Every structure is written in structure tokens, then in C-alpha cells.
Coordinates of C-alpha atoms and ligand atoms in Angstrom, one line a residue:
X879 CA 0.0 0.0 0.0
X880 CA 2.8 2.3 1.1
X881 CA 4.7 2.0 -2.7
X882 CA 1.2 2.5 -4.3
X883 CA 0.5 5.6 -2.1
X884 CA 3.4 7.3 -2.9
X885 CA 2.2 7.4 -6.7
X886 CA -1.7 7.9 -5.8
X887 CA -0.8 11.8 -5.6
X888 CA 0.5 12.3 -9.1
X889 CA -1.8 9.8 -10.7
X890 CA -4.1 11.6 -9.3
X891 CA -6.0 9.2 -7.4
X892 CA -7.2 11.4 -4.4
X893 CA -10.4 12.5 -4.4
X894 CA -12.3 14.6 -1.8
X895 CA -16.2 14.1 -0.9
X896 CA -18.4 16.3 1.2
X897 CA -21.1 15.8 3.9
X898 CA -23.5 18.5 5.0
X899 CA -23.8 19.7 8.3
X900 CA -27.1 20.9 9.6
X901 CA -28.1 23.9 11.9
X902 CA -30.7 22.6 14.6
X903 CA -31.8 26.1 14.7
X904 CA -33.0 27.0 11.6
X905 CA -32.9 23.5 9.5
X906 CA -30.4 24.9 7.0
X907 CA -27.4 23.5 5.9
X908 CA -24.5 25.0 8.1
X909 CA -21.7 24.1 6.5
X910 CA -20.0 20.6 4.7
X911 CA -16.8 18.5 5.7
X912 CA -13.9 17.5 3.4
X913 CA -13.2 13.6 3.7
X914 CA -10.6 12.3 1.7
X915 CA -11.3 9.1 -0.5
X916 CA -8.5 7.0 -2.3
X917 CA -9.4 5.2 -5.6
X918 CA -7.1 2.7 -5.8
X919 CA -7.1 1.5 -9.7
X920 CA -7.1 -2.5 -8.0
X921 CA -8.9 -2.2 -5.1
X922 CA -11.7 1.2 -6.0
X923 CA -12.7 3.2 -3.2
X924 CA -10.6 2.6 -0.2
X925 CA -11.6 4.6 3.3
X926 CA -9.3 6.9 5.0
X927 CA -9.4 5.1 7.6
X928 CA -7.4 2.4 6.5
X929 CA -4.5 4.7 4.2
X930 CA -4.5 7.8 6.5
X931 CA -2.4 6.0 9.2
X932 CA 0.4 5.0 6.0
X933 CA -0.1 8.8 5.1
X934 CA 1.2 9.6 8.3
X935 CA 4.0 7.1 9.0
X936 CA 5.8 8.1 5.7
X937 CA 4.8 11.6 6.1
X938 CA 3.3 11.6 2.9
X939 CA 0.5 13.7 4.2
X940 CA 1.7 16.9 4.3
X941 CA 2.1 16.8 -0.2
X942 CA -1.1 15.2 0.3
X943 CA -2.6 17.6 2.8
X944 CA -1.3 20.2 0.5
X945 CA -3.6 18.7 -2.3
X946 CA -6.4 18.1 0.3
X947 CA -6.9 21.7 0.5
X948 CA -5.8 23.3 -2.7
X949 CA -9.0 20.9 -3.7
X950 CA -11.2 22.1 -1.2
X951 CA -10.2 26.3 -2.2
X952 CA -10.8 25.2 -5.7
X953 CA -14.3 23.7 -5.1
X954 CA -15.3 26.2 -3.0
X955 CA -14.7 28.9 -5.5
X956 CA -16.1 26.7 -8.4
X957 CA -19.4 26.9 -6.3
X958 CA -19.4 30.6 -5.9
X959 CA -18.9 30.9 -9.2
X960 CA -20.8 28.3 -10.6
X961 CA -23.7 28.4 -8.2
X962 CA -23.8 30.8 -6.2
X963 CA -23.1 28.5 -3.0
X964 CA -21.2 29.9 -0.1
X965 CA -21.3 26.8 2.0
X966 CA -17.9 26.8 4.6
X967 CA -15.6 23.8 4.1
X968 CA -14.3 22.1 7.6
X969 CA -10.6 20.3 6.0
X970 CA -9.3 17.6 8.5
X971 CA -5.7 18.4 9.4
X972 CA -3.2 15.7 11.1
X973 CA -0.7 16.3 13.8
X974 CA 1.9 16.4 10.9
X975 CA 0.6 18.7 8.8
X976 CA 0.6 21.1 12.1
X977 CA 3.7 20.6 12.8
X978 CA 5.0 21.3 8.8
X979 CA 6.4 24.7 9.5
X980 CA 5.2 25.9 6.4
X981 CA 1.8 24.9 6.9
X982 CA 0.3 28.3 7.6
X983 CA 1.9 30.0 4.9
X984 CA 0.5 26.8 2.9
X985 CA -2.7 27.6 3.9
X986 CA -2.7 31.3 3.3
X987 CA -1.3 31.0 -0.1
X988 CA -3.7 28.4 -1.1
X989 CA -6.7 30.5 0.0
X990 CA -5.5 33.5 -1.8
X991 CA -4.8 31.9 -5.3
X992 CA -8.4 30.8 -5.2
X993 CA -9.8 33.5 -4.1
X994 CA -11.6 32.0 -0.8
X995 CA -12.7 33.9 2.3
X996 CA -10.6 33.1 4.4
X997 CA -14.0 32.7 7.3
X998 CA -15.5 29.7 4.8
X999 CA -12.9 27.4 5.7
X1000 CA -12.5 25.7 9.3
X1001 CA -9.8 23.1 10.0
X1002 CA -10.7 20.2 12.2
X1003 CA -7.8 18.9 14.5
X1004 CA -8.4 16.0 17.5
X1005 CA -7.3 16.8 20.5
X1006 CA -4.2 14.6 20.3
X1007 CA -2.8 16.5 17.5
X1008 CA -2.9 19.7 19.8
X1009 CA -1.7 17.9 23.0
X1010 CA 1.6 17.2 21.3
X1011 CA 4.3 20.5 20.7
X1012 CA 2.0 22.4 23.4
X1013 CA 3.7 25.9 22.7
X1014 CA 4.2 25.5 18.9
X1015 CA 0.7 24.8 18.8
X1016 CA -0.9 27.3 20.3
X1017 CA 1.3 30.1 18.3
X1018 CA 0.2 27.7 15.1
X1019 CA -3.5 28.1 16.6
X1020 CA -3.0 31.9 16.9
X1021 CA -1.6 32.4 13.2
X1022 CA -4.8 30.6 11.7
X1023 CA -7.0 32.7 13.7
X1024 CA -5.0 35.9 12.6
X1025 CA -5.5 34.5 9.0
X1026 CA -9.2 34.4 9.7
X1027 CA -10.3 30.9 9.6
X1028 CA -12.3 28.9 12.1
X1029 CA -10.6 26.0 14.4
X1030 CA -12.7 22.8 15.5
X1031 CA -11.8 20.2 17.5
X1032 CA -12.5 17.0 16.4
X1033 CA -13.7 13.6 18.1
X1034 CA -14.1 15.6 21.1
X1035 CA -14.2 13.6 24.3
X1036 CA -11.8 10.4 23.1
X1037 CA -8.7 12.4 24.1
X1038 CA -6.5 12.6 27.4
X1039 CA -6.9 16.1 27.1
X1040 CA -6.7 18.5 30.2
X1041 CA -9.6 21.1 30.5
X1042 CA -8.2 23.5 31.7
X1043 CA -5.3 23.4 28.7
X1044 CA -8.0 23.5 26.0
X1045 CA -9.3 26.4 27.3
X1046 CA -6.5 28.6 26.5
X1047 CA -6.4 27.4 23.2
X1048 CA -8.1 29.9 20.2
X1049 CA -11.0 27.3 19.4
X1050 CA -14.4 27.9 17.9
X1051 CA -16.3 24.3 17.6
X1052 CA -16.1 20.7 19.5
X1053 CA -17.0 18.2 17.5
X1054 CA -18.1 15.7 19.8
X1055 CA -17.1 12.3 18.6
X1056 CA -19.8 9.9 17.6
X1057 CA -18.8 6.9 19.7
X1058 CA -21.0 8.8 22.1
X1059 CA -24.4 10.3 19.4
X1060 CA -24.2 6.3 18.3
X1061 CA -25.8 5.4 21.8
X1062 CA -26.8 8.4 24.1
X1063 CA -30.3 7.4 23.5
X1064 CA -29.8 4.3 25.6
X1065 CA -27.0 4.5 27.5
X1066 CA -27.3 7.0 30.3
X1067 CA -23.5 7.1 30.2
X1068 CA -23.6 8.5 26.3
X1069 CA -26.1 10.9 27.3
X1070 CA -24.6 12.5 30.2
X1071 CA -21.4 12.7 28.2
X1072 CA -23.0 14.3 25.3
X1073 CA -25.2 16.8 27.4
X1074 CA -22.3 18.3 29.6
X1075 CA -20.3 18.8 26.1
X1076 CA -22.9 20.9 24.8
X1077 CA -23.0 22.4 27.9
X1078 CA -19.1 22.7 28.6
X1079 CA -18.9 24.2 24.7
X1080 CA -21.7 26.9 25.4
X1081 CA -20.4 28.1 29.0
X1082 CA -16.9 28.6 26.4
X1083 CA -19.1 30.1 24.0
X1084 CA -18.0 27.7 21.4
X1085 CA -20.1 25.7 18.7
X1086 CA -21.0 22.3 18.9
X1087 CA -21.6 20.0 16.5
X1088 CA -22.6 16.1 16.9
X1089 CA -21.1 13.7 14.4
X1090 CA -22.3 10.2 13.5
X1091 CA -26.4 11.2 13.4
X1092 CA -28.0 8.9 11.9
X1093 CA -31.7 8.9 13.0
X1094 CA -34.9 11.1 13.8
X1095 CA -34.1 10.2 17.9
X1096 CA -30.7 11.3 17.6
X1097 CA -32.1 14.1 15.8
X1098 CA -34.5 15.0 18.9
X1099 CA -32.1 14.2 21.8
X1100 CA -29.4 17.2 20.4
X1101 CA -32.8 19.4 19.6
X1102 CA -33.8 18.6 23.1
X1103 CA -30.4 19.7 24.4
X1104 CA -29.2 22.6 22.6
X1105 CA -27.0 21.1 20.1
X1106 CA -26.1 23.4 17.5
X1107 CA -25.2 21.6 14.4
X1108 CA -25.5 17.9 13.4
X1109 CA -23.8 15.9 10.6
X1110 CA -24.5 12.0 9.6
X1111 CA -26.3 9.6 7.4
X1112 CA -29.5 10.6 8.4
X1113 CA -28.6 13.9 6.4
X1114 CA -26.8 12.6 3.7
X1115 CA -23.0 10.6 3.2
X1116 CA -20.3 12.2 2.3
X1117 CA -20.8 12.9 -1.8
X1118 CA -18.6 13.8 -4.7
X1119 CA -18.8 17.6 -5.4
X1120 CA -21.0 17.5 -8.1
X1121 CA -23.8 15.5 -5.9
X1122 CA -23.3 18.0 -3.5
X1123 CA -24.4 20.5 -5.7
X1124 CA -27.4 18.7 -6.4
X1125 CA -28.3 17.6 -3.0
X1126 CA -27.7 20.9 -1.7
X1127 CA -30.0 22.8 -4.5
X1128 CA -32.9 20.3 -3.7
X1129 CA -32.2 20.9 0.0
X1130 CA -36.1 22.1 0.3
X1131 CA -37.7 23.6 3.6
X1132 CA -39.8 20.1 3.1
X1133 CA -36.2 18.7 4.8
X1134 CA -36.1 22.0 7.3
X1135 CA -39.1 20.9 8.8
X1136 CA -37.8 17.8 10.1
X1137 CA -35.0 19.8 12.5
X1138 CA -37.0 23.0 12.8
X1139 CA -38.5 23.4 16.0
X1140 CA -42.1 23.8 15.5
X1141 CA -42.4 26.9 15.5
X1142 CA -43.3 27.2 19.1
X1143 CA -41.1 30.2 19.1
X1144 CA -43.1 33.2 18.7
X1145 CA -41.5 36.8 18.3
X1146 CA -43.1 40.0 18.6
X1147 CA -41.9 43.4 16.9
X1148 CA -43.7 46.6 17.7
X1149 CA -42.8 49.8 15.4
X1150 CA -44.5 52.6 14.5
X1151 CA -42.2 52.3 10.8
X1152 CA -44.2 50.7 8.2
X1153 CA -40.5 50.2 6.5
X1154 CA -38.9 49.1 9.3
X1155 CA -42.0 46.6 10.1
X1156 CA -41.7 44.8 6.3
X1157 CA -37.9 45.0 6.9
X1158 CA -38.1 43.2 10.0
X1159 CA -40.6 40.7 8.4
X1160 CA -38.0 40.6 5.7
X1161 CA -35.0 39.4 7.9
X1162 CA -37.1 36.9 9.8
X1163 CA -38.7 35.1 7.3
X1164 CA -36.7 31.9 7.1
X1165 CA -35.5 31.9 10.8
X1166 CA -37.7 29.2 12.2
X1167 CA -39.8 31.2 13.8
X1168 CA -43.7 32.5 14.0
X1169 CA -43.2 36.2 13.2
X1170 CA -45.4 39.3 14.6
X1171 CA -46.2 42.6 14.0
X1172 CA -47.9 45.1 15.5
X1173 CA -47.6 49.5 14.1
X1174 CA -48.9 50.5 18.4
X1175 CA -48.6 48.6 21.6
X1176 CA -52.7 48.1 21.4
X1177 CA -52.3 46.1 19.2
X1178 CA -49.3 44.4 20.8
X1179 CA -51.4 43.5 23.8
X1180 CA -54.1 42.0 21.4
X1181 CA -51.5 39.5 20.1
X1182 CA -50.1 39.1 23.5
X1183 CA -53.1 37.5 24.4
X1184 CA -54.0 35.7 22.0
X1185 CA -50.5 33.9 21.4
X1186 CA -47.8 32.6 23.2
X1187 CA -45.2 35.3 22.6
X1188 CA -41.1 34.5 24.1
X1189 CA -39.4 37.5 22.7
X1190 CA -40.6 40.9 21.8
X1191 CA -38.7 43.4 20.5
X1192 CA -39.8 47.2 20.7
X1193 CA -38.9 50.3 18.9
X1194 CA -38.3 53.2 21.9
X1195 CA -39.7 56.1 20.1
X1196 CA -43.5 56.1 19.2
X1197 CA -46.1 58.2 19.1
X1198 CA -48.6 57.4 22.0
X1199 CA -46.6 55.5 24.1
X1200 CA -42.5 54.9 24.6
X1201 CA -40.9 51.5 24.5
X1202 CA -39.9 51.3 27.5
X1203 CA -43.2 52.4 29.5
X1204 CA -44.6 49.9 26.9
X1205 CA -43.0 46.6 27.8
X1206 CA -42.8 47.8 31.7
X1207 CA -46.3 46.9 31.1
X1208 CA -46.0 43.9 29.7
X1209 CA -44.0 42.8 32.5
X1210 CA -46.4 43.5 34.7
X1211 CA -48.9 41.0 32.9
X1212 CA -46.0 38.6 30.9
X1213 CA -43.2 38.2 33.4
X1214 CA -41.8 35.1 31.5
X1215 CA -41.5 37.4 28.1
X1216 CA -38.2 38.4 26.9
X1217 CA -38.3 42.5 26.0
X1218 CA -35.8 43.9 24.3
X1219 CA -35.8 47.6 23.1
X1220 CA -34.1 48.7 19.9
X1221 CA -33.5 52.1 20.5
X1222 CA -31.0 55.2 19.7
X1223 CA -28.8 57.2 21.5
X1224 CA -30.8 60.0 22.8
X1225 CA -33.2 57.9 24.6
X1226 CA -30.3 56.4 26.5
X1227 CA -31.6 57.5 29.8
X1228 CA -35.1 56.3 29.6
X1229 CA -33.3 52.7 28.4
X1230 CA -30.8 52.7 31.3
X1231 CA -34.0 53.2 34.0
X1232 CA -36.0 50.4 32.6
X1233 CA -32.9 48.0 32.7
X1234 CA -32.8 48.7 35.9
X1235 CA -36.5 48.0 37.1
X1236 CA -36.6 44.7 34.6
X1237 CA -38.6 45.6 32.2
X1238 CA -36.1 44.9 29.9
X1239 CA -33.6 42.4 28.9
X1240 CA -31.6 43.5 26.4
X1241 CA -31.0 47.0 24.4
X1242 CA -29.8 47.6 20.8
X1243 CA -28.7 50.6 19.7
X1244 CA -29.5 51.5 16.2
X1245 CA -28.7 51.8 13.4
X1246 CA -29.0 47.3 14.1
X1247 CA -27.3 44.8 11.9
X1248 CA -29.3 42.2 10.8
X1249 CA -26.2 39.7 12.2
X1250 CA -26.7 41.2 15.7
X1251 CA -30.3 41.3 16.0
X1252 CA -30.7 37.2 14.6
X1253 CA -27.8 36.5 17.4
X1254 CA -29.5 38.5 20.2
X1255 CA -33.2 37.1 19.9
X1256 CA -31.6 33.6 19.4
X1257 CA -29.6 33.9 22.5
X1258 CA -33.2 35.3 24.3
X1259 CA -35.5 32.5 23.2
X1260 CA -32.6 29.8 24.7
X1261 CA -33.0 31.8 28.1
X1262 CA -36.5 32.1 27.6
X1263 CA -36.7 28.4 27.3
X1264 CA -34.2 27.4 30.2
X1265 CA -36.2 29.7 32.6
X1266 CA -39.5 28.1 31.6
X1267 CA -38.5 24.7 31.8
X1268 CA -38.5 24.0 35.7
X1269 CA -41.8 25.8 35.8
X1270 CA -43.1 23.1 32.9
X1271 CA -41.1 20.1 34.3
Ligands
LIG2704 P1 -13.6 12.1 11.1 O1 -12.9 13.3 10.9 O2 -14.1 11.8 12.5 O3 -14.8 12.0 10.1 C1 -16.0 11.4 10.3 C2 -16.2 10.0 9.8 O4 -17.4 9.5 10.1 C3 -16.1 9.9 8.3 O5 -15.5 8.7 7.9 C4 -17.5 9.9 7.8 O6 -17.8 9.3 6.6 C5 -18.1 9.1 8.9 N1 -19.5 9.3 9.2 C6 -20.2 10.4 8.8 N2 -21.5 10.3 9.2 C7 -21.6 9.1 9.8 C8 -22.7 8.4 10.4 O7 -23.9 8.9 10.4 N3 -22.5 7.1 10.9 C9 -21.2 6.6 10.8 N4 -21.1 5.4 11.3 N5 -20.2 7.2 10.3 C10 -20.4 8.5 9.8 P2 -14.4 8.6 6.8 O8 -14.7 9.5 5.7 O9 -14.2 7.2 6.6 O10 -13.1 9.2 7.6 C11 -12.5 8.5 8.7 C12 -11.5 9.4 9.3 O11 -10.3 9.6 8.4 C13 -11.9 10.8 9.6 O12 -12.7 10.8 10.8 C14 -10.6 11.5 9.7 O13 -10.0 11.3 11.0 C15 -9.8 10.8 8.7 N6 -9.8 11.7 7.4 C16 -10.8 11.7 6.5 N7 -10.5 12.6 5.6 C17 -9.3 13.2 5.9 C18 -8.5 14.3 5.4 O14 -8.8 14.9 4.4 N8 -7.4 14.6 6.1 C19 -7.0 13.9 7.3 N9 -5.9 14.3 7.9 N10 -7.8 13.0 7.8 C20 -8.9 12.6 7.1
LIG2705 CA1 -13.4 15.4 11.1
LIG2706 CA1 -14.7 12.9 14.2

């Protein structure tokens, strides 16, 4: 295998496949994952996880970790162009390939001939490769994030590795590994793993993403625990670019449904703004959730009523009644309601009092991205629904 490995590169033999990743919060597809496939001319299709180990013994995989990702700029920019698909590409890297001192300078160059954001790609490395070289690592780690692109780790949980080491490090994601998603449905020692990952990752504000999901109950356990993002067969394999392409264009809101929550999450924006109502509207159409309007706060209090609202969101400044006087109220009659006020810098004062009475979670000031606001009303609903759920269970 060795002898035929070392010609697989310039016979061009290598191939790279993609699985999807899937956000839990709005259904869509988050991002894919680069998994390298050998077609051996004898044997066909042979799986990484028999080659990678002689790719690494003869230190043949930094030429062919060079390939791995001068593939992955190229595809990425061929579906840009091609079809206007911005997916983000994770690229597996091994302990070698970190330790390669030219491997950030590899990476940089490689990104720039093919014209690729730099924030589209995210390299996934286990914990063992960043246990070993501790120092050079974490200057390595530090160069990739100056460079702009995203750090996982990978198989997160099968390691030796010290908590309180990983923290320091510059990470964005844990992967956790799916020796645990393949049982945490039945074995209570799965699940507690896999809950105080998600858990661990959130308190670091990182990402987390479960690997190895293969069924509608693994589905709902991560939905029932905040997982972020999910990737297995029960989204798709990994595919050849072109299938990609196609599985990701037929990717239909039919296929949301299945990992949207129902939208039991109910927002609420008040404006006086006709434009700023439809823009609103505009923003939140595909975000999983069941959108409201209201121009006054009487009609506010009508939908209040008559639908389970968790997050409202304010404008400070109209005509018969203020923002803030008008969600003091609603505290009053919804105390369980997350309010937030959008609001500008002259009404600062009035903002800063109703903070301090409760009546308000959060303030934004305008003019709002669209970013912000999407990252603020997610983070509300997730409170919203940890400080409901003792008074449910
Ligand atoms: P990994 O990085 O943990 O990749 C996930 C593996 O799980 C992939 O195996 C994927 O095909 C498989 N998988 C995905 N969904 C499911 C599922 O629902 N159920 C099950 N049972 N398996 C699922 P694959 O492609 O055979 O790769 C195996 C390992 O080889 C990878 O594990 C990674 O460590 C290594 N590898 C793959 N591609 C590359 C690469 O480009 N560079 C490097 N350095 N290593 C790679
Ligand atoms: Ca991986
Ligand atoms: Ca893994």
C-alpha cells in the first residue's frame, strides 16, 4: 500500500467528498466536511481510515494535505462561481501537517490563489494532534485565527486532554465524537457525556456539533439539548462535489421541517415604521420562527393575548406610548417574556431606568445589523426556554 500511495498523488487518485452539516436552529445546511477518498485503480474506493495511518507514518500527508486543501479552495470557489453557494468547508488536518512549519503559509497561499474567504474554511484537528508540541501549537493556533479561519476540535471527548489546557487554546467548535451520538439514546453514560459537552462548549461560548447522526431520535435528543449543528447519514453521506451540488440545491424547507422546532417560538416586533416593520418581516422570514407585528402597543397587547409570545422586540420612540413604558407593562402581565428595546442614543436615559426596574432584557442601539439582532433574539429565546422549563417540568 505504502509503494502504491506514494504514486496515488501524481496519478491523481485522491479524491475529496463532502457531507453536510445541519443547523438545529434554523434546519439549513451550516456548512460541509472535506473527507478524503483513495481510488485505488485495483482495489476502488478505499476509506481513509485504512490509508491515513500510512499517510502519516511516511509523512506523505503533508504533499497530500497540500492537495487536500488546494482541492477544497478550488471547489469552494467553483461553487461561488458556478452556483452561487457559499457553504464553509471544515478540511481535516493531522498532527503532521501542524507541525509542517510551512503549513500556515501553505494555507494562506492556497486560500488566496483561489480567491476563498478566508472565514469559509475551518480546520478540524483531535485533540491529540494539539496535545503534542503544546507551545508551537498554540502560536500555530494563533496564526490561523489571525489568518481568519475557524478552528474545531475534532472527536471531542476520546482524548487525554486537560480542561483547563483547552481552554487557552483559540477554538471555535467541538466536535463531539460519535462513539458517544451512536448510543446516548440508551446508555445514560452517552447521554450524560453528550449533554455536559454541549454544555461545557456553550459556557466557552463555542459551537458544537454532533457527528455520526444517523436517526430522527438522535435528531431530537441534540434538539432537546441545545445542540447546535448535526452531521450523519441521516442527512446525507459524504458525496462527490458535483452530488453535492445537487443535493444541496434540492435541500427544500420540506427537509427543514424535520429539525426545525415547530415553530413554538413566537416573536413579537412593535414599530411605529411601516419600513422598518416589512424589513423586519424581511430578515425573519426563514429563521424558524412565527413572526409578529404590530404598528402601536394596542395592538401588541391583542397578540399578546391571543399567542404565546417569548421574545418581543420594541422600537423606543413612538407616538402614544414609549418602548420602555410599553414593555414595563408587559412585564407586569407577561413576566416570563423576553423584552428587548431597539432604540437610539438620545433615549439612553429612559433605556438605562427600565434595565434597571426589569422591564427589559436586552437594548440595541440602532442603526441594528441584521447579524446582531438574529444573534440576540436567538440567544433570548434559549434563556426564555431554560427559565420556563422547571416551571413546565
Ligand atoms: P472524522 O474526521 O471523525 O470523520 C467522520 C467520519 O465519520 C467519516 O469517515 C464519515 O464518513 C463518517 N460518518 C459520517 N456520518 C456518519 C454516520 O452517520 N455514521 C457513521 N457510522 N459514520 C459516519 P471517513 O470519511 O471514513 O473518515 C474517517 C477518518 O479519516 C476521519 O474521521 C478523519 O479522521 C480521517 N480523514 C478523512 N478525511 C481526511 C482528510 O482529508 N485529512 C485527514 N488528515 N484525515 C482525514
Ligand atoms: Ca473530522
Ligand atoms: Ca470525528
Amino acid at each position: 500500500m505504502e509503494a502504491k500511495l506514494r504514486h496515488a498523488l501524481e496519478k491523481d487518485e485522491f479524491r475529496l467528498f463532502y457531507q453536510p452539516k445541519v443547523d438545529l436552529e434554523t434546519g439549513k445546511i451550516h456548512s460541509v466536511e472535506a473527507l478524503l477518498r483513495w481510488n485505488d485503480p485495483d482495489e476502488g474506493m478505499i476509506s481513509p481510515a485504512e490509508f491515513i495511518p500510512v499517510l502519516e507514518e511516511t509523512g506523505l500527508i503533508v504533499p497530500v494535505g497540500e492537495w487536500i486543501i488546494s482541492q477544497a479552495c478550488k471547489d469552494i470557489s467553483s461553487w461561488s462561481r458556478e452556483h452561487n453557494i457559499d457553504t464553509g468547508v471544515a478540511i481535516n488536518i493531522s498532527p503532521l501537517q501542524l507541525r509542517d512549519p510551512g503549513f500556515c503559509e501553505t494555507l494562506k497561499r492556497l486560500i488566496s490563489e483561489n480567491n476563498v474567504s478566508p472565514s469559509r474554511i475551518e480546520c478540524e484537528m483531535t485533540e491529540s494532534t494539539l496535545l503534542n508540541n503544546t507551545k508551537e501549537n498554540i502560536n500555530k493556533l494563533n496564526q490561523l485565527k489571525e489568518l481568519g479561519v475557524k478552528i474545531a476540535i475534532d472527536d471531542f471527548g476520546t482524548g487525554y486532554s486537560s480542561l483547563s489546557y483547552l481552554v487557552t487554546l483559540p477554538i471555535d467548535t467541538l466536535k463531539i465524537d460519535q462513539s458517544f451520538v451512536r448510543d446516548m439514546t440508551t446508555q445514560s453514560g452517552s447521554a450524560a457525556i453528550v449533554k455536559t459537552v454541549i454544555n461545557l462548549a456553550h459556557n466557552l461560548g463555542l459551537e458544537v456539533v454532533a457527528e455520526g447522526v444517523e436517526n430522527k431520535s438522535h435528531v431530537g435528543f441534540l434538539q432537546q439539548h441545545g445542540c447546535d449543528i448535526v452531521q450523519g447519514y441521516y442527512i446525507s453521506k459524504p458525496v462527490p462535489s458535483n452530488e453535492l451540488i445537487k443535493f444541496l440545491k434540492s435541500y427544500s424547507s420540506e427537509i427543514n421541517q424535520v429539525f426545525k422546532h415547530d415553530s413554538d417560538r413566537v416573536v413579537l416586533f412593535v414599530d411605529d415604521d411601516p419600513t422598518l416593520i416589512s424589513l423586519l418581516q424581511r430578515v425573519f422570514k426563514d429563521e424558524g420562527y412565527l413572526v409578529l407585528t404590530s404598528n402601536d402597543a394596542a395592538g401588541a397587547f391583542e397578540l399578546l393575548a391571543t399567542h404565546d409570545v417569548g421574545v418581543i422586540v420594541s422600537d423606543q420612540r413612538m407616538p402614544h406610548m414609549s418602548g420602555t413604558e410599553f414593555l414595563h407593562r408587559v412585564k407586569d402581565i407577561y413576566p416570563h417574556t423576553m423584552r428587548i428595546i431597539l432604540s437610539g442614543y438620545s433615549e439612553m436615559s429612559d433605556v438605562v431606568d427600565a434595565v434597571n426596574q426589569g422591564s427589559i432584557y436586552k437594548f440595541i442601539t440602532k442603526p441594528w445589523r441584521a447579524e446582531q439582532l438574529k444573534n440576540v433574539i436567538r440567544e433570548a429565546f434559549k434563556v426564555h426556554e431554560q427559565t420556563l422549563k422547571p416551571l413546565i417540568d
